[in-house]
Amino acid sequence: MRWLALCCRPEAPPGDTDALAWLALGFTPRVARLEESVVAEVSASLRLFGGARALRLRLQAEAEQAGLALGALAWAPTALAALALARCPGYALRSCLSDRLDALPLAALSAAQAHHAMLARLGCRRLGDLRRLPRTPLARRFGPALLAALDQAYGEQPEAHAWLTLPERFEARLELPYRVEHAPVLLHFAEGLLRQLCAFLAARQAGVQSLRLAWQYDAMRAHDVASQGELTVATADPTRDLPRLTRLLAEHLAHTTLAAPAGEITLSAEHLLPQQAQNAGLLPGSHEPEERLHTHALLERLSVRLGAGQVREGRLHEDHRLGHMQRWHPWPAPPSPAAAQPVRCPPGPQPTWLVEPPQPLRCDAREQPLLAGPLTRISGPHRIEAGWWEGRSQLQTRDYFVYRSATRGLLWVYHERLPDTALGGSGWFLHGVFA
């Protein structure tokens, strides 16, 4: 067996170890928490990822992308030995496991560290000194747990671990060390939860397009204040980019006011979407995916700063009426349920520029339209009869034509099949111009 012990840096927040455990689950299903570290049995993963060195580099790159401060890392045939070597990286210079462990100080093994004062008076400074003591008196003096930990570290007794599993949805809770009265201060504590979320998403090879941050108000709040508040952060596309999510959450919190001091926060993401790695460009200098992501991040921040509905995006809608072919939604708009089905184009040509409102035209004795002289028909009619389901005011019964004018070029003209005779007019209108 091949065990890998991963430790966060001492200055890292406690939640980073949980995030590191989620991250390791993306490389092997046999991951467990062992004291302050994460241990993973990676024998079956070495060939898949190209060897121990390639796996270590991949882990370090994923941890850096998730914003985790990865510290010591060590390999060993047992989990306790890997943890001991990770705690003392400068001692891992010998090839044989027993020799490497014998040279470690007592602090490398938690069971020995608990009796460090007494063992020091007995002349024990290293694990090798401890192993040379008589086993029966040692067990009688310090209990069987010390011998069991030694035997498990040296591979003389089997180890048992509770393997971690990835849940279907992400939810992390954090009790704040003090009551927070201003919403932007919550970002400092939410960053740790965001790191856990990004590591969780990396293990699931997924991204989020919406996440929820909720906070619990203090029990001493006013009677007219709700027990909690929340906000939802939406992105244009599935992502697990920590800086992008952090900046977007900061923008939302800057426009949020807490109704009372908050003492607890919860970050959750229910709808996970698959996210594939981006392919590299064929030609050097091709950064189209990166430019698109930068554009999306800018639009996300503008939509928060300017307010809901101030940044909008148009989406095609299947309708033959020109004014209803595109609908505008606040950006980023939720994904359309029929996004996989292409929108069918209406029959007939579509103009380059529209004339809004349509310009009435005169007609000649043959009831043909005129505009700065006679017009020559190119194509048509293209009949549109739609909108009856929205009431008579939205009903359109038109025949569209393409006409050529000697002075104006190609024109998009329609004739009302059911003109309002009470208003007069010819029933002919100019609705567009072709380039």
Short mmCIF file of C-alpha atoms in Angstrom, two decimals:
data_model
loop_
_atom_site.label_atom_id
_atom_site.label_comp_id
_atom_site.label_asym_id
_atom_site.label_seq_id
_atom_site.Cartn_x
_atom_site.Cartn_y
_atom_site.Cartn_z
CA MET A 1 0.00 0.00 0.00
CA ARG A 2 1.05 3.58 -0.58
CA TRP A 3 -0.20 6.27 1.77
CA LEU A 4 0.03 10.01 1.22
CA ALA A 5 -0.29 12.44 4.13
CA LEU A 6 -1.30 16.03 3.35
CA CYS A 7 -1.06 18.86 5.86
CA CYS A 8 -2.05 22.50 5.58
CA ARG A 9 0.30 25.20 6.72
CA PRO A 10 0.12 26.07 10.42
CA GLU A 11 -1.30 29.53 9.71
CA ALA A 12 -4.14 28.13 7.57
CA PRO A 13 -7.71 28.27 8.97
CA PRO A 14 -9.10 24.99 10.38
CA GLY A 15 -11.62 24.70 7.54
CA ASP A 16 -8.81 24.34 5.00
CA THR A 17 -8.16 20.79 6.18
CA ASP A 18 -11.75 19.86 5.33
CA ALA A 19 -11.29 21.49 1.94
CA LEU A 20 -8.09 19.50 1.42
CA ALA A 21 -10.01 16.30 2.18
CA TRP A 22 -12.60 17.17 -0.51
CA LEU A 23 -9.78 17.88 -2.94
CA ALA A 24 -8.06 14.54 -2.27
CA LEU A 25 -11.31 12.70 -2.98
CA GLY A 26 -10.94 13.78 -6.58
CA PHE A 27 -7.83 11.57 -6.87
CA THR A 28 -8.77 8.50 -4.81
CA PRO A 29 -11.92 7.30 -3.03
CA ARG A 30 -9.96 6.12 0.04
CA VAL A 31 -9.43 9.34 1.98
CA ALA A 32 -9.67 9.85 5.75
CA ARG A 33 -9.05 12.56 8.34
CA LEU A 34 -6.22 11.68 10.68
CA GLU A 35 -5.69 14.24 13.44
CA GLU A 36 -4.63 17.52 11.81
CA SER A 37 -3.92 15.98 8.38
CA VAL A 38 -5.58 14.19 5.51
CA VAL A 39 -4.36 10.71 4.58
CA ALA A 40 -5.12 9.04 1.25
CA GLU A 41 -4.38 5.52 0.05
CA VAL A 42 -3.21 6.20 -3.52
CA SER A 43 -1.81 2.86 -4.70
CA ALA A 44 -4.50 2.52 -7.36
CA SER A 45 -4.10 6.15 -8.48
CA LEU A 46 -0.36 6.26 -9.15
CA ARG A 47 -0.55 4.65 -12.58
CA LEU A 48 -3.62 6.68 -13.54
CA PHE A 49 -1.89 10.00 -12.82
CA GLY A 50 1.53 8.99 -14.13
CA GLY A 51 3.46 8.15 -10.98
CA ALA A 52 4.02 9.59 -7.52
CA ARG A 53 5.75 12.77 -8.69
CA ALA A 54 3.06 13.59 -11.25
CA LEU A 55 0.34 12.97 -8.66
CA ARG A 56 2.06 15.24 -6.15
CA LEU A 57 2.41 18.05 -8.72
CA ARG A 58 -1.23 17.65 -9.75
CA LEU A 59 -2.36 17.83 -6.12
CA GLN A 60 -0.29 20.93 -5.48
CA ALA A 61 -1.68 22.64 -8.60
CA GLU A 62 -5.29 21.80 -7.64
CA ALA A 63 -4.71 23.02 -4.07
CA GLU A 64 -3.26 26.30 -5.32
CA GLN A 65 -6.20 26.79 -7.70
CA ALA A 66 -8.63 26.18 -4.82
CA GLY A 67 -6.81 28.74 -2.66
CA LEU A 68 -5.48 26.21 -0.14
CA ALA A 69 -2.15 26.65 1.63
CA LEU A 70 -0.74 23.14 1.20
CA GLY A 71 2.11 22.52 3.60
CA ALA A 72 3.99 19.27 4.29
CA LEU A 73 3.44 16.16 2.16
CA ALA A 74 4.90 12.69 2.78
CA TRP A 75 4.65 9.13 1.46
CA ALA A 76 4.80 5.91 3.49
CA PRO A 77 3.43 2.34 3.52
CA THR A 78 1.19 3.19 6.52
CA ALA A 79 -1.00 6.17 7.31
CA LEU A 80 0.53 6.90 10.73
CA ALA A 81 4.03 6.69 9.27
CA ALA A 82 3.10 9.12 6.49
CA LEU A 83 1.69 11.53 9.10
CA ALA A 84 4.83 11.22 11.25
CA LEU A 85 7.09 11.91 8.24
CA ALA A 86 4.96 14.87 7.20
CA ARG A 87 5.38 16.38 10.66
CA CYS A 88 9.15 16.05 10.43
CA PRO A 89 10.06 16.56 6.75
CA GLY A 90 13.78 17.00 7.41
CA TYR A 91 14.18 13.44 8.73
CA ALA A 92 12.87 11.53 5.69
CA LEU A 93 16.30 10.76 4.22
CA ARG A 94 16.67 6.99 4.68
CA SER A 95 15.26 4.29 2.43
CA CYS A 96 14.01 1.73 4.98
CA LEU A 97 10.75 2.67 6.74
CA SER A 98 11.86 1.42 10.15
CA ASP A 99 15.12 3.38 9.94
CA ARG A 100 13.28 6.54 8.88
CA LEU A 101 10.80 6.25 11.74
CA ASP A 102 13.47 5.36 14.31
CA ALA A 103 15.19 8.68 13.61
CA LEU A 104 12.05 10.76 14.23
CA PRO A 105 11.50 12.62 17.52
CA LEU A 106 8.71 11.58 19.86
CA ALA A 107 6.59 14.53 18.71
CA ALA A 108 6.07 12.80 15.34
CA LEU A 109 3.66 10.31 16.96
CA SER A 110 0.75 11.73 18.95
CA ALA A 111 0.52 8.70 21.24
CA ALA A 112 4.17 9.18 22.25
CA GLN A 113 3.91 12.96 22.45
CA ALA A 114 1.25 12.57 25.18
CA HIS A 115 3.88 10.92 27.46
CA HIS A 116 6.81 13.03 26.33
CA ALA A 117 7.82 14.26 29.81
CA MET A 118 7.98 10.81 31.36
CA LEU A 119 9.66 9.23 28.34
CA ALA A 120 12.28 11.99 28.32
CA ARG A 121 13.18 11.16 31.94
CA LEU A 122 13.65 7.56 30.82
CA GLY A 123 16.14 8.71 28.21
CA CYS A 124 13.86 8.35 25.18
CA ARG A 125 14.29 11.09 22.62
CA ARG A 126 13.33 9.29 19.39
CA LEU A 127 10.90 6.63 18.28
CA GLY A 128 13.74 4.16 17.94
CA ASP A 129 14.57 4.60 21.65
CA LEU A 130 10.93 3.95 22.49
CA ARG A 131 10.84 0.71 20.46
CA ARG A 132 13.86 -0.67 22.30
CA LEU A 133 12.10 -0.49 25.66
CA PRO A 134 10.56 -3.75 27.01
CA ARG A 135 7.01 -4.02 25.64
CA THR A 136 5.28 -5.53 28.70
CA PRO A 137 6.43 -2.91 31.23
CA LEU A 138 5.85 -0.19 28.61
CA ALA A 139 2.24 -1.29 28.13
CA ARG A 140 1.72 -1.57 31.90
CA ARG A 141 3.11 1.93 32.49
CA PHE A 142 1.62 3.87 29.56
CA GLY A 143 -1.29 1.70 28.41
CA PRO A 144 -1.81 -0.41 25.28
CA ALA A 145 -2.63 2.61 23.04
CA LEU A 146 1.03 3.62 22.81
CA LEU A 147 2.18 0.18 21.64
CA ALA A 148 -0.76 -0.07 19.22
CA ALA A 149 0.16 3.28 17.63
CA LEU A 150 3.80 2.19 17.30
CA ASP A 151 2.89 -1.12 15.70
CA GLN A 152 0.46 0.53 13.27
CA ALA A 153 3.04 3.13 12.26
CA TYR A 154 5.66 0.44 11.59
CA GLY A 155 3.17 -1.75 9.74
CA GLU A 156 3.05 -4.52 12.32
CA GLN A 157 -0.68 -4.07 13.02
CA PRO A 158 -3.49 -3.21 10.59
CA GLU A 159 -5.05 0.25 10.56
CA ALA A 160 -8.75 1.07 10.37
CA HIS A 161 -10.10 4.33 8.96
CA ALA A 162 -13.50 5.87 8.36
CA TRP A 163 -13.45 6.77 4.67
CA LEU A 164 -14.87 10.10 3.60
CA THR A 165 -17.54 10.34 0.90
CA LEU A 166 -18.63 13.26 -1.24
CA PRO A 167 -22.23 14.39 -0.59
CA GLU A 168 -24.60 15.29 -3.41
CA ARG A 169 -24.80 18.94 -2.36
CA PHE A 170 -22.47 21.30 -0.56
CA GLU A 171 -23.30 23.01 2.71
CA ALA A 172 -20.82 24.36 5.25
CA ARG A 173 -21.53 26.26 8.45
CA LEU A 174 -19.25 28.54 10.47
CA GLU A 175 -19.90 30.09 13.86
CA LEU A 176 -18.35 33.55 13.94
CA PRO A 177 -15.88 34.38 16.74
CA TYR A 178 -17.72 37.64 17.41
CA ARG A 179 -20.93 39.36 16.37
CA VAL A 180 -20.63 41.06 12.97
CA GLU A 181 -22.65 44.22 12.37
CA HIS A 182 -21.58 45.11 8.81
CA ALA A 183 -22.16 42.78 5.86
CA PRO A 184 -18.77 43.36 4.09
CA VAL A 185 -17.01 41.96 7.18
CA LEU A 186 -18.70 38.61 6.54
CA LEU A 187 -16.47 38.15 3.48
CA HIS A 188 -13.43 37.55 5.70
CA PHE A 189 -15.13 34.50 7.23
CA ALA A 190 -16.91 33.38 4.06
CA GLU A 191 -13.58 33.02 2.20
CA GLY A 192 -12.80 29.85 4.17
CA LEU A 193 -16.17 28.38 3.18
CA LEU A 194 -15.55 29.36 -0.44
CA ARG A 195 -12.24 27.48 -0.38
CA GLN A 196 -14.10 24.39 0.85
CA LEU A 197 -16.66 24.84 -1.90
CA CYS A 198 -14.01 25.12 -4.64
CA ALA A 199 -12.21 22.03 -3.37
CA PHE A 200 -15.51 20.15 -3.23
CA LEU A 201 -16.28 21.18 -6.81
CA ALA A 202 -12.81 20.15 -7.98
CA ALA A 203 -13.39 16.67 -6.54
CA ARG A 204 -16.76 16.46 -8.30
CA GLN A 205 -15.36 17.91 -11.58
CA ALA A 206 -18.25 20.35 -11.41
CA GLY A 207 -19.03 24.05 -11.14
CA VAL A 208 -21.80 26.20 -9.72
CA GLN A 209 -23.90 28.84 -11.36
CA SER A 210 -25.66 29.85 -8.16
CA LEU A 211 -24.67 29.73 -4.49
CA ARG A 212 -26.38 30.93 -1.33
CA LEU A 213 -24.86 32.68 1.69
CA ALA A 214 -27.12 32.85 4.76
CA TRP A 215 -26.45 34.39 8.16
CA GLN A 216 -28.13 33.86 11.51
CA TYR A 217 -28.97 36.98 13.48
CA ASP A 218 -28.18 37.34 17.16
CA ALA A 219 -30.87 36.20 19.63
CA MET A 220 -30.92 39.69 21.18
CA ARG A 221 -32.21 41.28 17.96
CA ALA A 222 -35.30 43.46 17.75
CA HIS A 223 -38.70 41.78 17.68
CA ASP A 224 -39.49 42.96 14.15
CA VAL A 225 -36.27 41.46 12.69
CA ALA A 226 -36.30 38.01 11.08
CA SER A 227 -34.14 35.25 12.50
CA GLN A 228 -31.86 35.14 9.46
CA GLY A 229 -30.91 36.82 6.20
CA GLU A 230 -29.47 35.54 2.96
CA LEU A 231 -28.32 36.46 -0.52
CA THR A 232 -27.90 34.49 -3.73
CA VAL A 233 -24.87 34.89 -5.99
CA ALA A 234 -25.39 33.95 -9.64
CA THR A 235 -22.75 33.58 -12.36
CA ALA A 236 -23.04 33.53 -16.13
CA ASP A 237 -21.55 30.06 -16.52
CA PRO A 238 -20.58 27.15 -14.24
CA THR A 239 -17.38 27.99 -12.38
CA ARG A 240 -15.22 26.97 -9.46
CA ASP A 241 -12.77 29.86 -9.78
CA LEU A 242 -12.11 31.06 -6.21
CA PRO A 243 -11.00 34.66 -7.04
CA ARG A 244 -14.01 35.16 -9.28
CA LEU A 245 -16.49 33.90 -6.67
CA THR A 246 -14.78 35.92 -3.94
CA ARG A 247 -14.94 39.18 -5.92
CA LEU A 248 -18.56 38.61 -6.85
CA LEU A 249 -19.55 37.83 -3.27
CA ALA A 250 -17.72 40.97 -2.11
CA GLU A 251 -19.76 43.06 -4.57
CA HIS A 252 -23.01 41.62 -3.22
CA LEU A 253 -22.04 42.12 0.42
CA ALA A 254 -21.02 45.73 -0.29
CA HIS A 255 -24.66 46.43 -1.23
CA THR A 256 -26.15 44.48 1.71
CA THR A 257 -27.20 45.85 5.10
CA LEU A 258 -27.53 43.59 8.13
CA ALA A 259 -30.75 44.11 10.10
CA ALA A 260 -29.00 42.91 13.30
CA PRO A 261 -25.60 41.54 14.37
CA ALA A 262 -24.84 38.14 12.81
CA GLY A 263 -23.26 35.28 14.72
CA GLU A 264 -23.24 32.42 12.20
CA ILE A 265 -22.97 31.98 8.43
CA THR A 266 -23.83 29.10 6.10
CA LEU A 267 -22.69 28.63 2.50
CA SER A 268 -24.61 26.18 0.32
CA ALA A 269 -24.73 25.11 -3.33
CA GLU A 270 -27.39 22.66 -4.39
CA HIS A 271 -27.31 22.59 -8.18
CA LEU A 272 -23.94 21.33 -9.40
CA LEU A 273 -23.22 21.47 -13.12
CA PRO A 274 -20.51 19.47 -14.94
CA GLN A 275 -17.49 21.53 -15.88
CA GLN A 276 -14.92 20.24 -18.32
CA ALA A 277 -11.36 21.43 -18.55
CA GLN A 278 -10.71 24.00 -21.26
CA ASN A 279 -8.81 22.87 -24.33
CA ALA A 280 -5.67 24.74 -25.21
CA GLY A 281 -5.65 26.82 -28.38
CA LEU A 282 -4.18 25.37 -31.56
CA LEU A 283 -2.33 28.57 -32.43
CA PRO A 284 -0.11 30.53 -30.03
CA GLY A 285 -1.76 33.57 -28.51
CA SER A 286 -5.29 32.14 -28.73
CA HIS A 287 -6.98 33.16 -25.49
CA GLU A 288 -10.64 33.28 -26.51
CA PRO A 289 -11.94 31.20 -23.53
CA GLU A 290 -10.00 33.37 -21.07
CA GLU A 291 -11.28 36.57 -22.68
CA ARG A 292 -14.85 35.28 -22.47
CA LEU A 293 -14.41 34.50 -18.78
CA HIS A 294 -13.02 37.99 -18.13
CA THR A 295 -15.99 39.50 -19.95
CA HIS A 296 -18.44 37.43 -17.90
CA ALA A 297 -16.72 38.43 -14.65
CA LEU A 298 -16.92 42.12 -15.62
CA LEU A 299 -20.61 41.88 -16.51
CA GLU A 300 -21.34 40.08 -13.23
CA ARG A 301 -19.77 42.87 -11.22
CA LEU A 302 -21.53 45.57 -13.26
CA SER A 303 -24.91 43.90 -12.76
CA VAL A 304 -24.39 43.98 -8.99
CA ARG A 305 -23.08 47.56 -8.87
CA LEU A 306 -25.69 49.06 -11.21
CA GLY A 307 -28.62 47.12 -9.80
CA ALA A 308 -30.90 44.31 -10.90
CA GLY A 309 -32.11 44.65 -14.46
CA GLN A 310 -29.65 47.37 -15.49
CA VAL A 311 -27.46 44.88 -17.36
CA ARG A 312 -29.58 42.76 -19.70
CA GLU A 313 -29.06 40.09 -22.31
CA GLY A 314 -31.21 39.19 -25.30
CA ARG A 315 -32.29 35.64 -26.01
CA LEU A 316 -33.90 34.31 -29.15
CA HIS A 317 -37.56 33.37 -28.86
CA GLU A 318 -39.41 31.25 -31.38
CA ASP A 319 -41.95 33.68 -32.81
CA HIS A 320 -42.66 34.89 -36.36
CA ARG A 321 -43.36 38.45 -35.21
CA LEU A 322 -40.21 40.50 -35.53
CA GLY A 323 -40.72 42.42 -32.30
CA HIS A 324 -41.09 39.19 -30.33
CA MET A 325 -38.16 37.20 -31.73
CA GLN A 326 -35.87 38.38 -28.94
CA ARG A 327 -36.61 38.78 -25.25
CA TRP A 328 -34.46 40.66 -22.77
CA HIS A 329 -33.62 39.26 -19.33
CA PRO A 330 -31.60 40.62 -16.40
CA TRP A 331 -28.02 39.41 -16.74
CA PRO A 332 -27.09 36.67 -16.00
CA ALA A 333 -30.38 35.12 -17.01
CA PRO A 334 -31.25 31.62 -15.78
CA PRO A 335 -30.54 28.85 -18.30
CA SER A 336 -33.37 28.20 -20.70
CA PRO A 337 -34.98 24.74 -20.33
CA ALA A 338 -35.05 24.37 -24.12
CA ALA A 339 -31.52 25.66 -24.69
CA ALA A 340 -30.51 22.42 -26.39
CA GLN A 341 -33.13 22.88 -29.12
CA PRO A 342 -32.22 25.44 -31.81
CA VAL A 343 -34.69 28.24 -32.46
CA ARG A 344 -36.21 27.96 -35.92
CA CYS A 345 -35.85 31.03 -38.10
CA PRO A 346 -39.00 32.61 -39.54
CA PRO A 347 -39.64 32.27 -43.29
CA GLY A 348 -38.37 34.91 -45.64
CA PRO A 349 -35.39 37.26 -45.52
CA GLN A 350 -34.70 39.48 -42.51
CA PRO A 351 -33.55 43.13 -42.88
CA THR A 352 -30.34 44.63 -41.59
CA TRP A 353 -31.97 47.73 -40.06
CA LEU A 354 -35.49 48.15 -38.78
CA VAL A 355 -37.71 51.20 -39.16
CA GLU A 356 -39.47 51.72 -35.82
CA PRO A 357 -42.28 52.51 -35.89
CA PRO A 358 -43.08 51.25 -39.42
CA GLN A 359 -43.41 54.10 -41.93
CA PRO A 360 -46.75 54.29 -43.83
CA LEU A 361 -46.42 54.30 -47.63
CA ARG A 362 -48.61 55.65 -50.39
CA CYS A 363 -49.72 53.43 -53.21
CA ASP A 364 -50.40 53.94 -56.92
CA ALA A 365 -53.49 53.18 -58.94
CA ARG A 366 -52.57 49.50 -59.03
CA GLU A 367 -52.39 49.53 -55.20
CA GLN A 368 -48.61 49.02 -55.27
CA PRO A 369 -46.42 50.85 -52.68
CA LEU A 370 -44.49 53.99 -53.56
CA LEU A 371 -41.37 55.47 -51.92
CA ALA A 372 -39.53 58.24 -53.79
CA GLY A 373 -40.91 56.71 -56.95
CA PRO A 374 -42.14 53.28 -58.01
CA LEU A 375 -40.78 50.10 -56.38
CA THR A 376 -39.85 46.80 -58.03
CA ARG A 377 -40.88 43.60 -56.27
CA ILE A 378 -38.02 41.13 -55.69
CA SER A 379 -39.68 38.43 -53.57
CA GLY A 380 -42.80 37.75 -51.58
CA PRO A 381 -45.27 37.51 -50.19
CA HIS A 382 -44.04 35.92 -46.94
CA ARG A 383 -47.16 35.63 -44.86
CA ILE A 384 -47.16 36.09 -41.06
CA GLU A 385 -50.29 35.43 -39.05
CA ALA A 386 -49.45 35.19 -35.35
CA GLY A 387 -50.12 36.68 -31.93
CA TRP A 388 -53.79 35.72 -31.76
CA TRP A 389 -53.15 33.93 -28.45
CA GLU A 390 -52.19 37.26 -26.80
CA GLY A 391 -55.34 39.17 -27.78
CA ARG A 392 -56.46 41.25 -30.72
CA SER A 393 -54.00 44.07 -29.96
CA GLN A 394 -51.06 41.71 -30.57
CA LEU A 395 -52.51 40.01 -33.66
CA GLN A 396 -50.39 40.44 -36.81
CA THR A 397 -51.75 39.45 -40.23
CA ARG A 398 -49.16 40.69 -42.69
CA ASP A 399 -47.66 39.85 -46.06
CA TYR A 400 -43.98 40.80 -46.22
CA PHE A 401 -42.21 41.66 -49.50
CA VAL A 402 -38.72 42.62 -50.63
CA TYR A 403 -38.83 45.64 -52.94
CA ARG A 404 -36.07 47.48 -54.77
CA SER A 405 -36.01 51.28 -54.88
CA ALA A 406 -33.89 53.14 -57.38
CA THR A 407 -32.77 55.58 -54.68
CA ARG A 408 -33.16 53.65 -51.40
CA GLY A 409 -31.93 50.15 -52.28
CA LEU A 410 -33.56 46.97 -50.99
CA LEU A 411 -36.53 47.54 -48.70
CA TRP A 412 -38.55 45.30 -46.41
CA VAL A 413 -42.21 46.20 -46.88
CA TYR A 414 -45.38 44.62 -45.56
CA HIS A 415 -49.06 44.93 -46.34
CA GLU A 416 -51.76 44.58 -43.72
CA ARG A 417 -54.16 41.86 -44.79
CA LEU A 418 -56.81 43.24 -42.46
CA PRO A 419 -56.20 47.02 -42.48
CA ASP A 420 -58.11 49.31 -40.15
CA THR A 421 -60.24 51.15 -42.70
CA ALA A 422 -61.43 53.62 -40.10
CA LEU A 423 -57.94 55.14 -39.92
CA GLY A 424 -57.54 55.32 -43.67
CA GLY A 425 -54.21 54.70 -45.38
CA SER A 426 -53.07 52.21 -47.95
CA GLY A 427 -52.15 49.36 -45.60
CA TRP A 428 -48.51 49.42 -46.90
CA PHE A 429 -45.63 50.04 -44.47
CA LEU A 430 -41.85 50.22 -44.67
CA HIS A 431 -40.43 48.05 -41.87
CA GLY A 432 -36.75 47.55 -42.72
CA VAL A 433 -33.80 48.27 -44.98
CA PHE A 434 -31.27 45.76 -46.27
CA ALA A 435 -27.56 46.61 -46.31
#
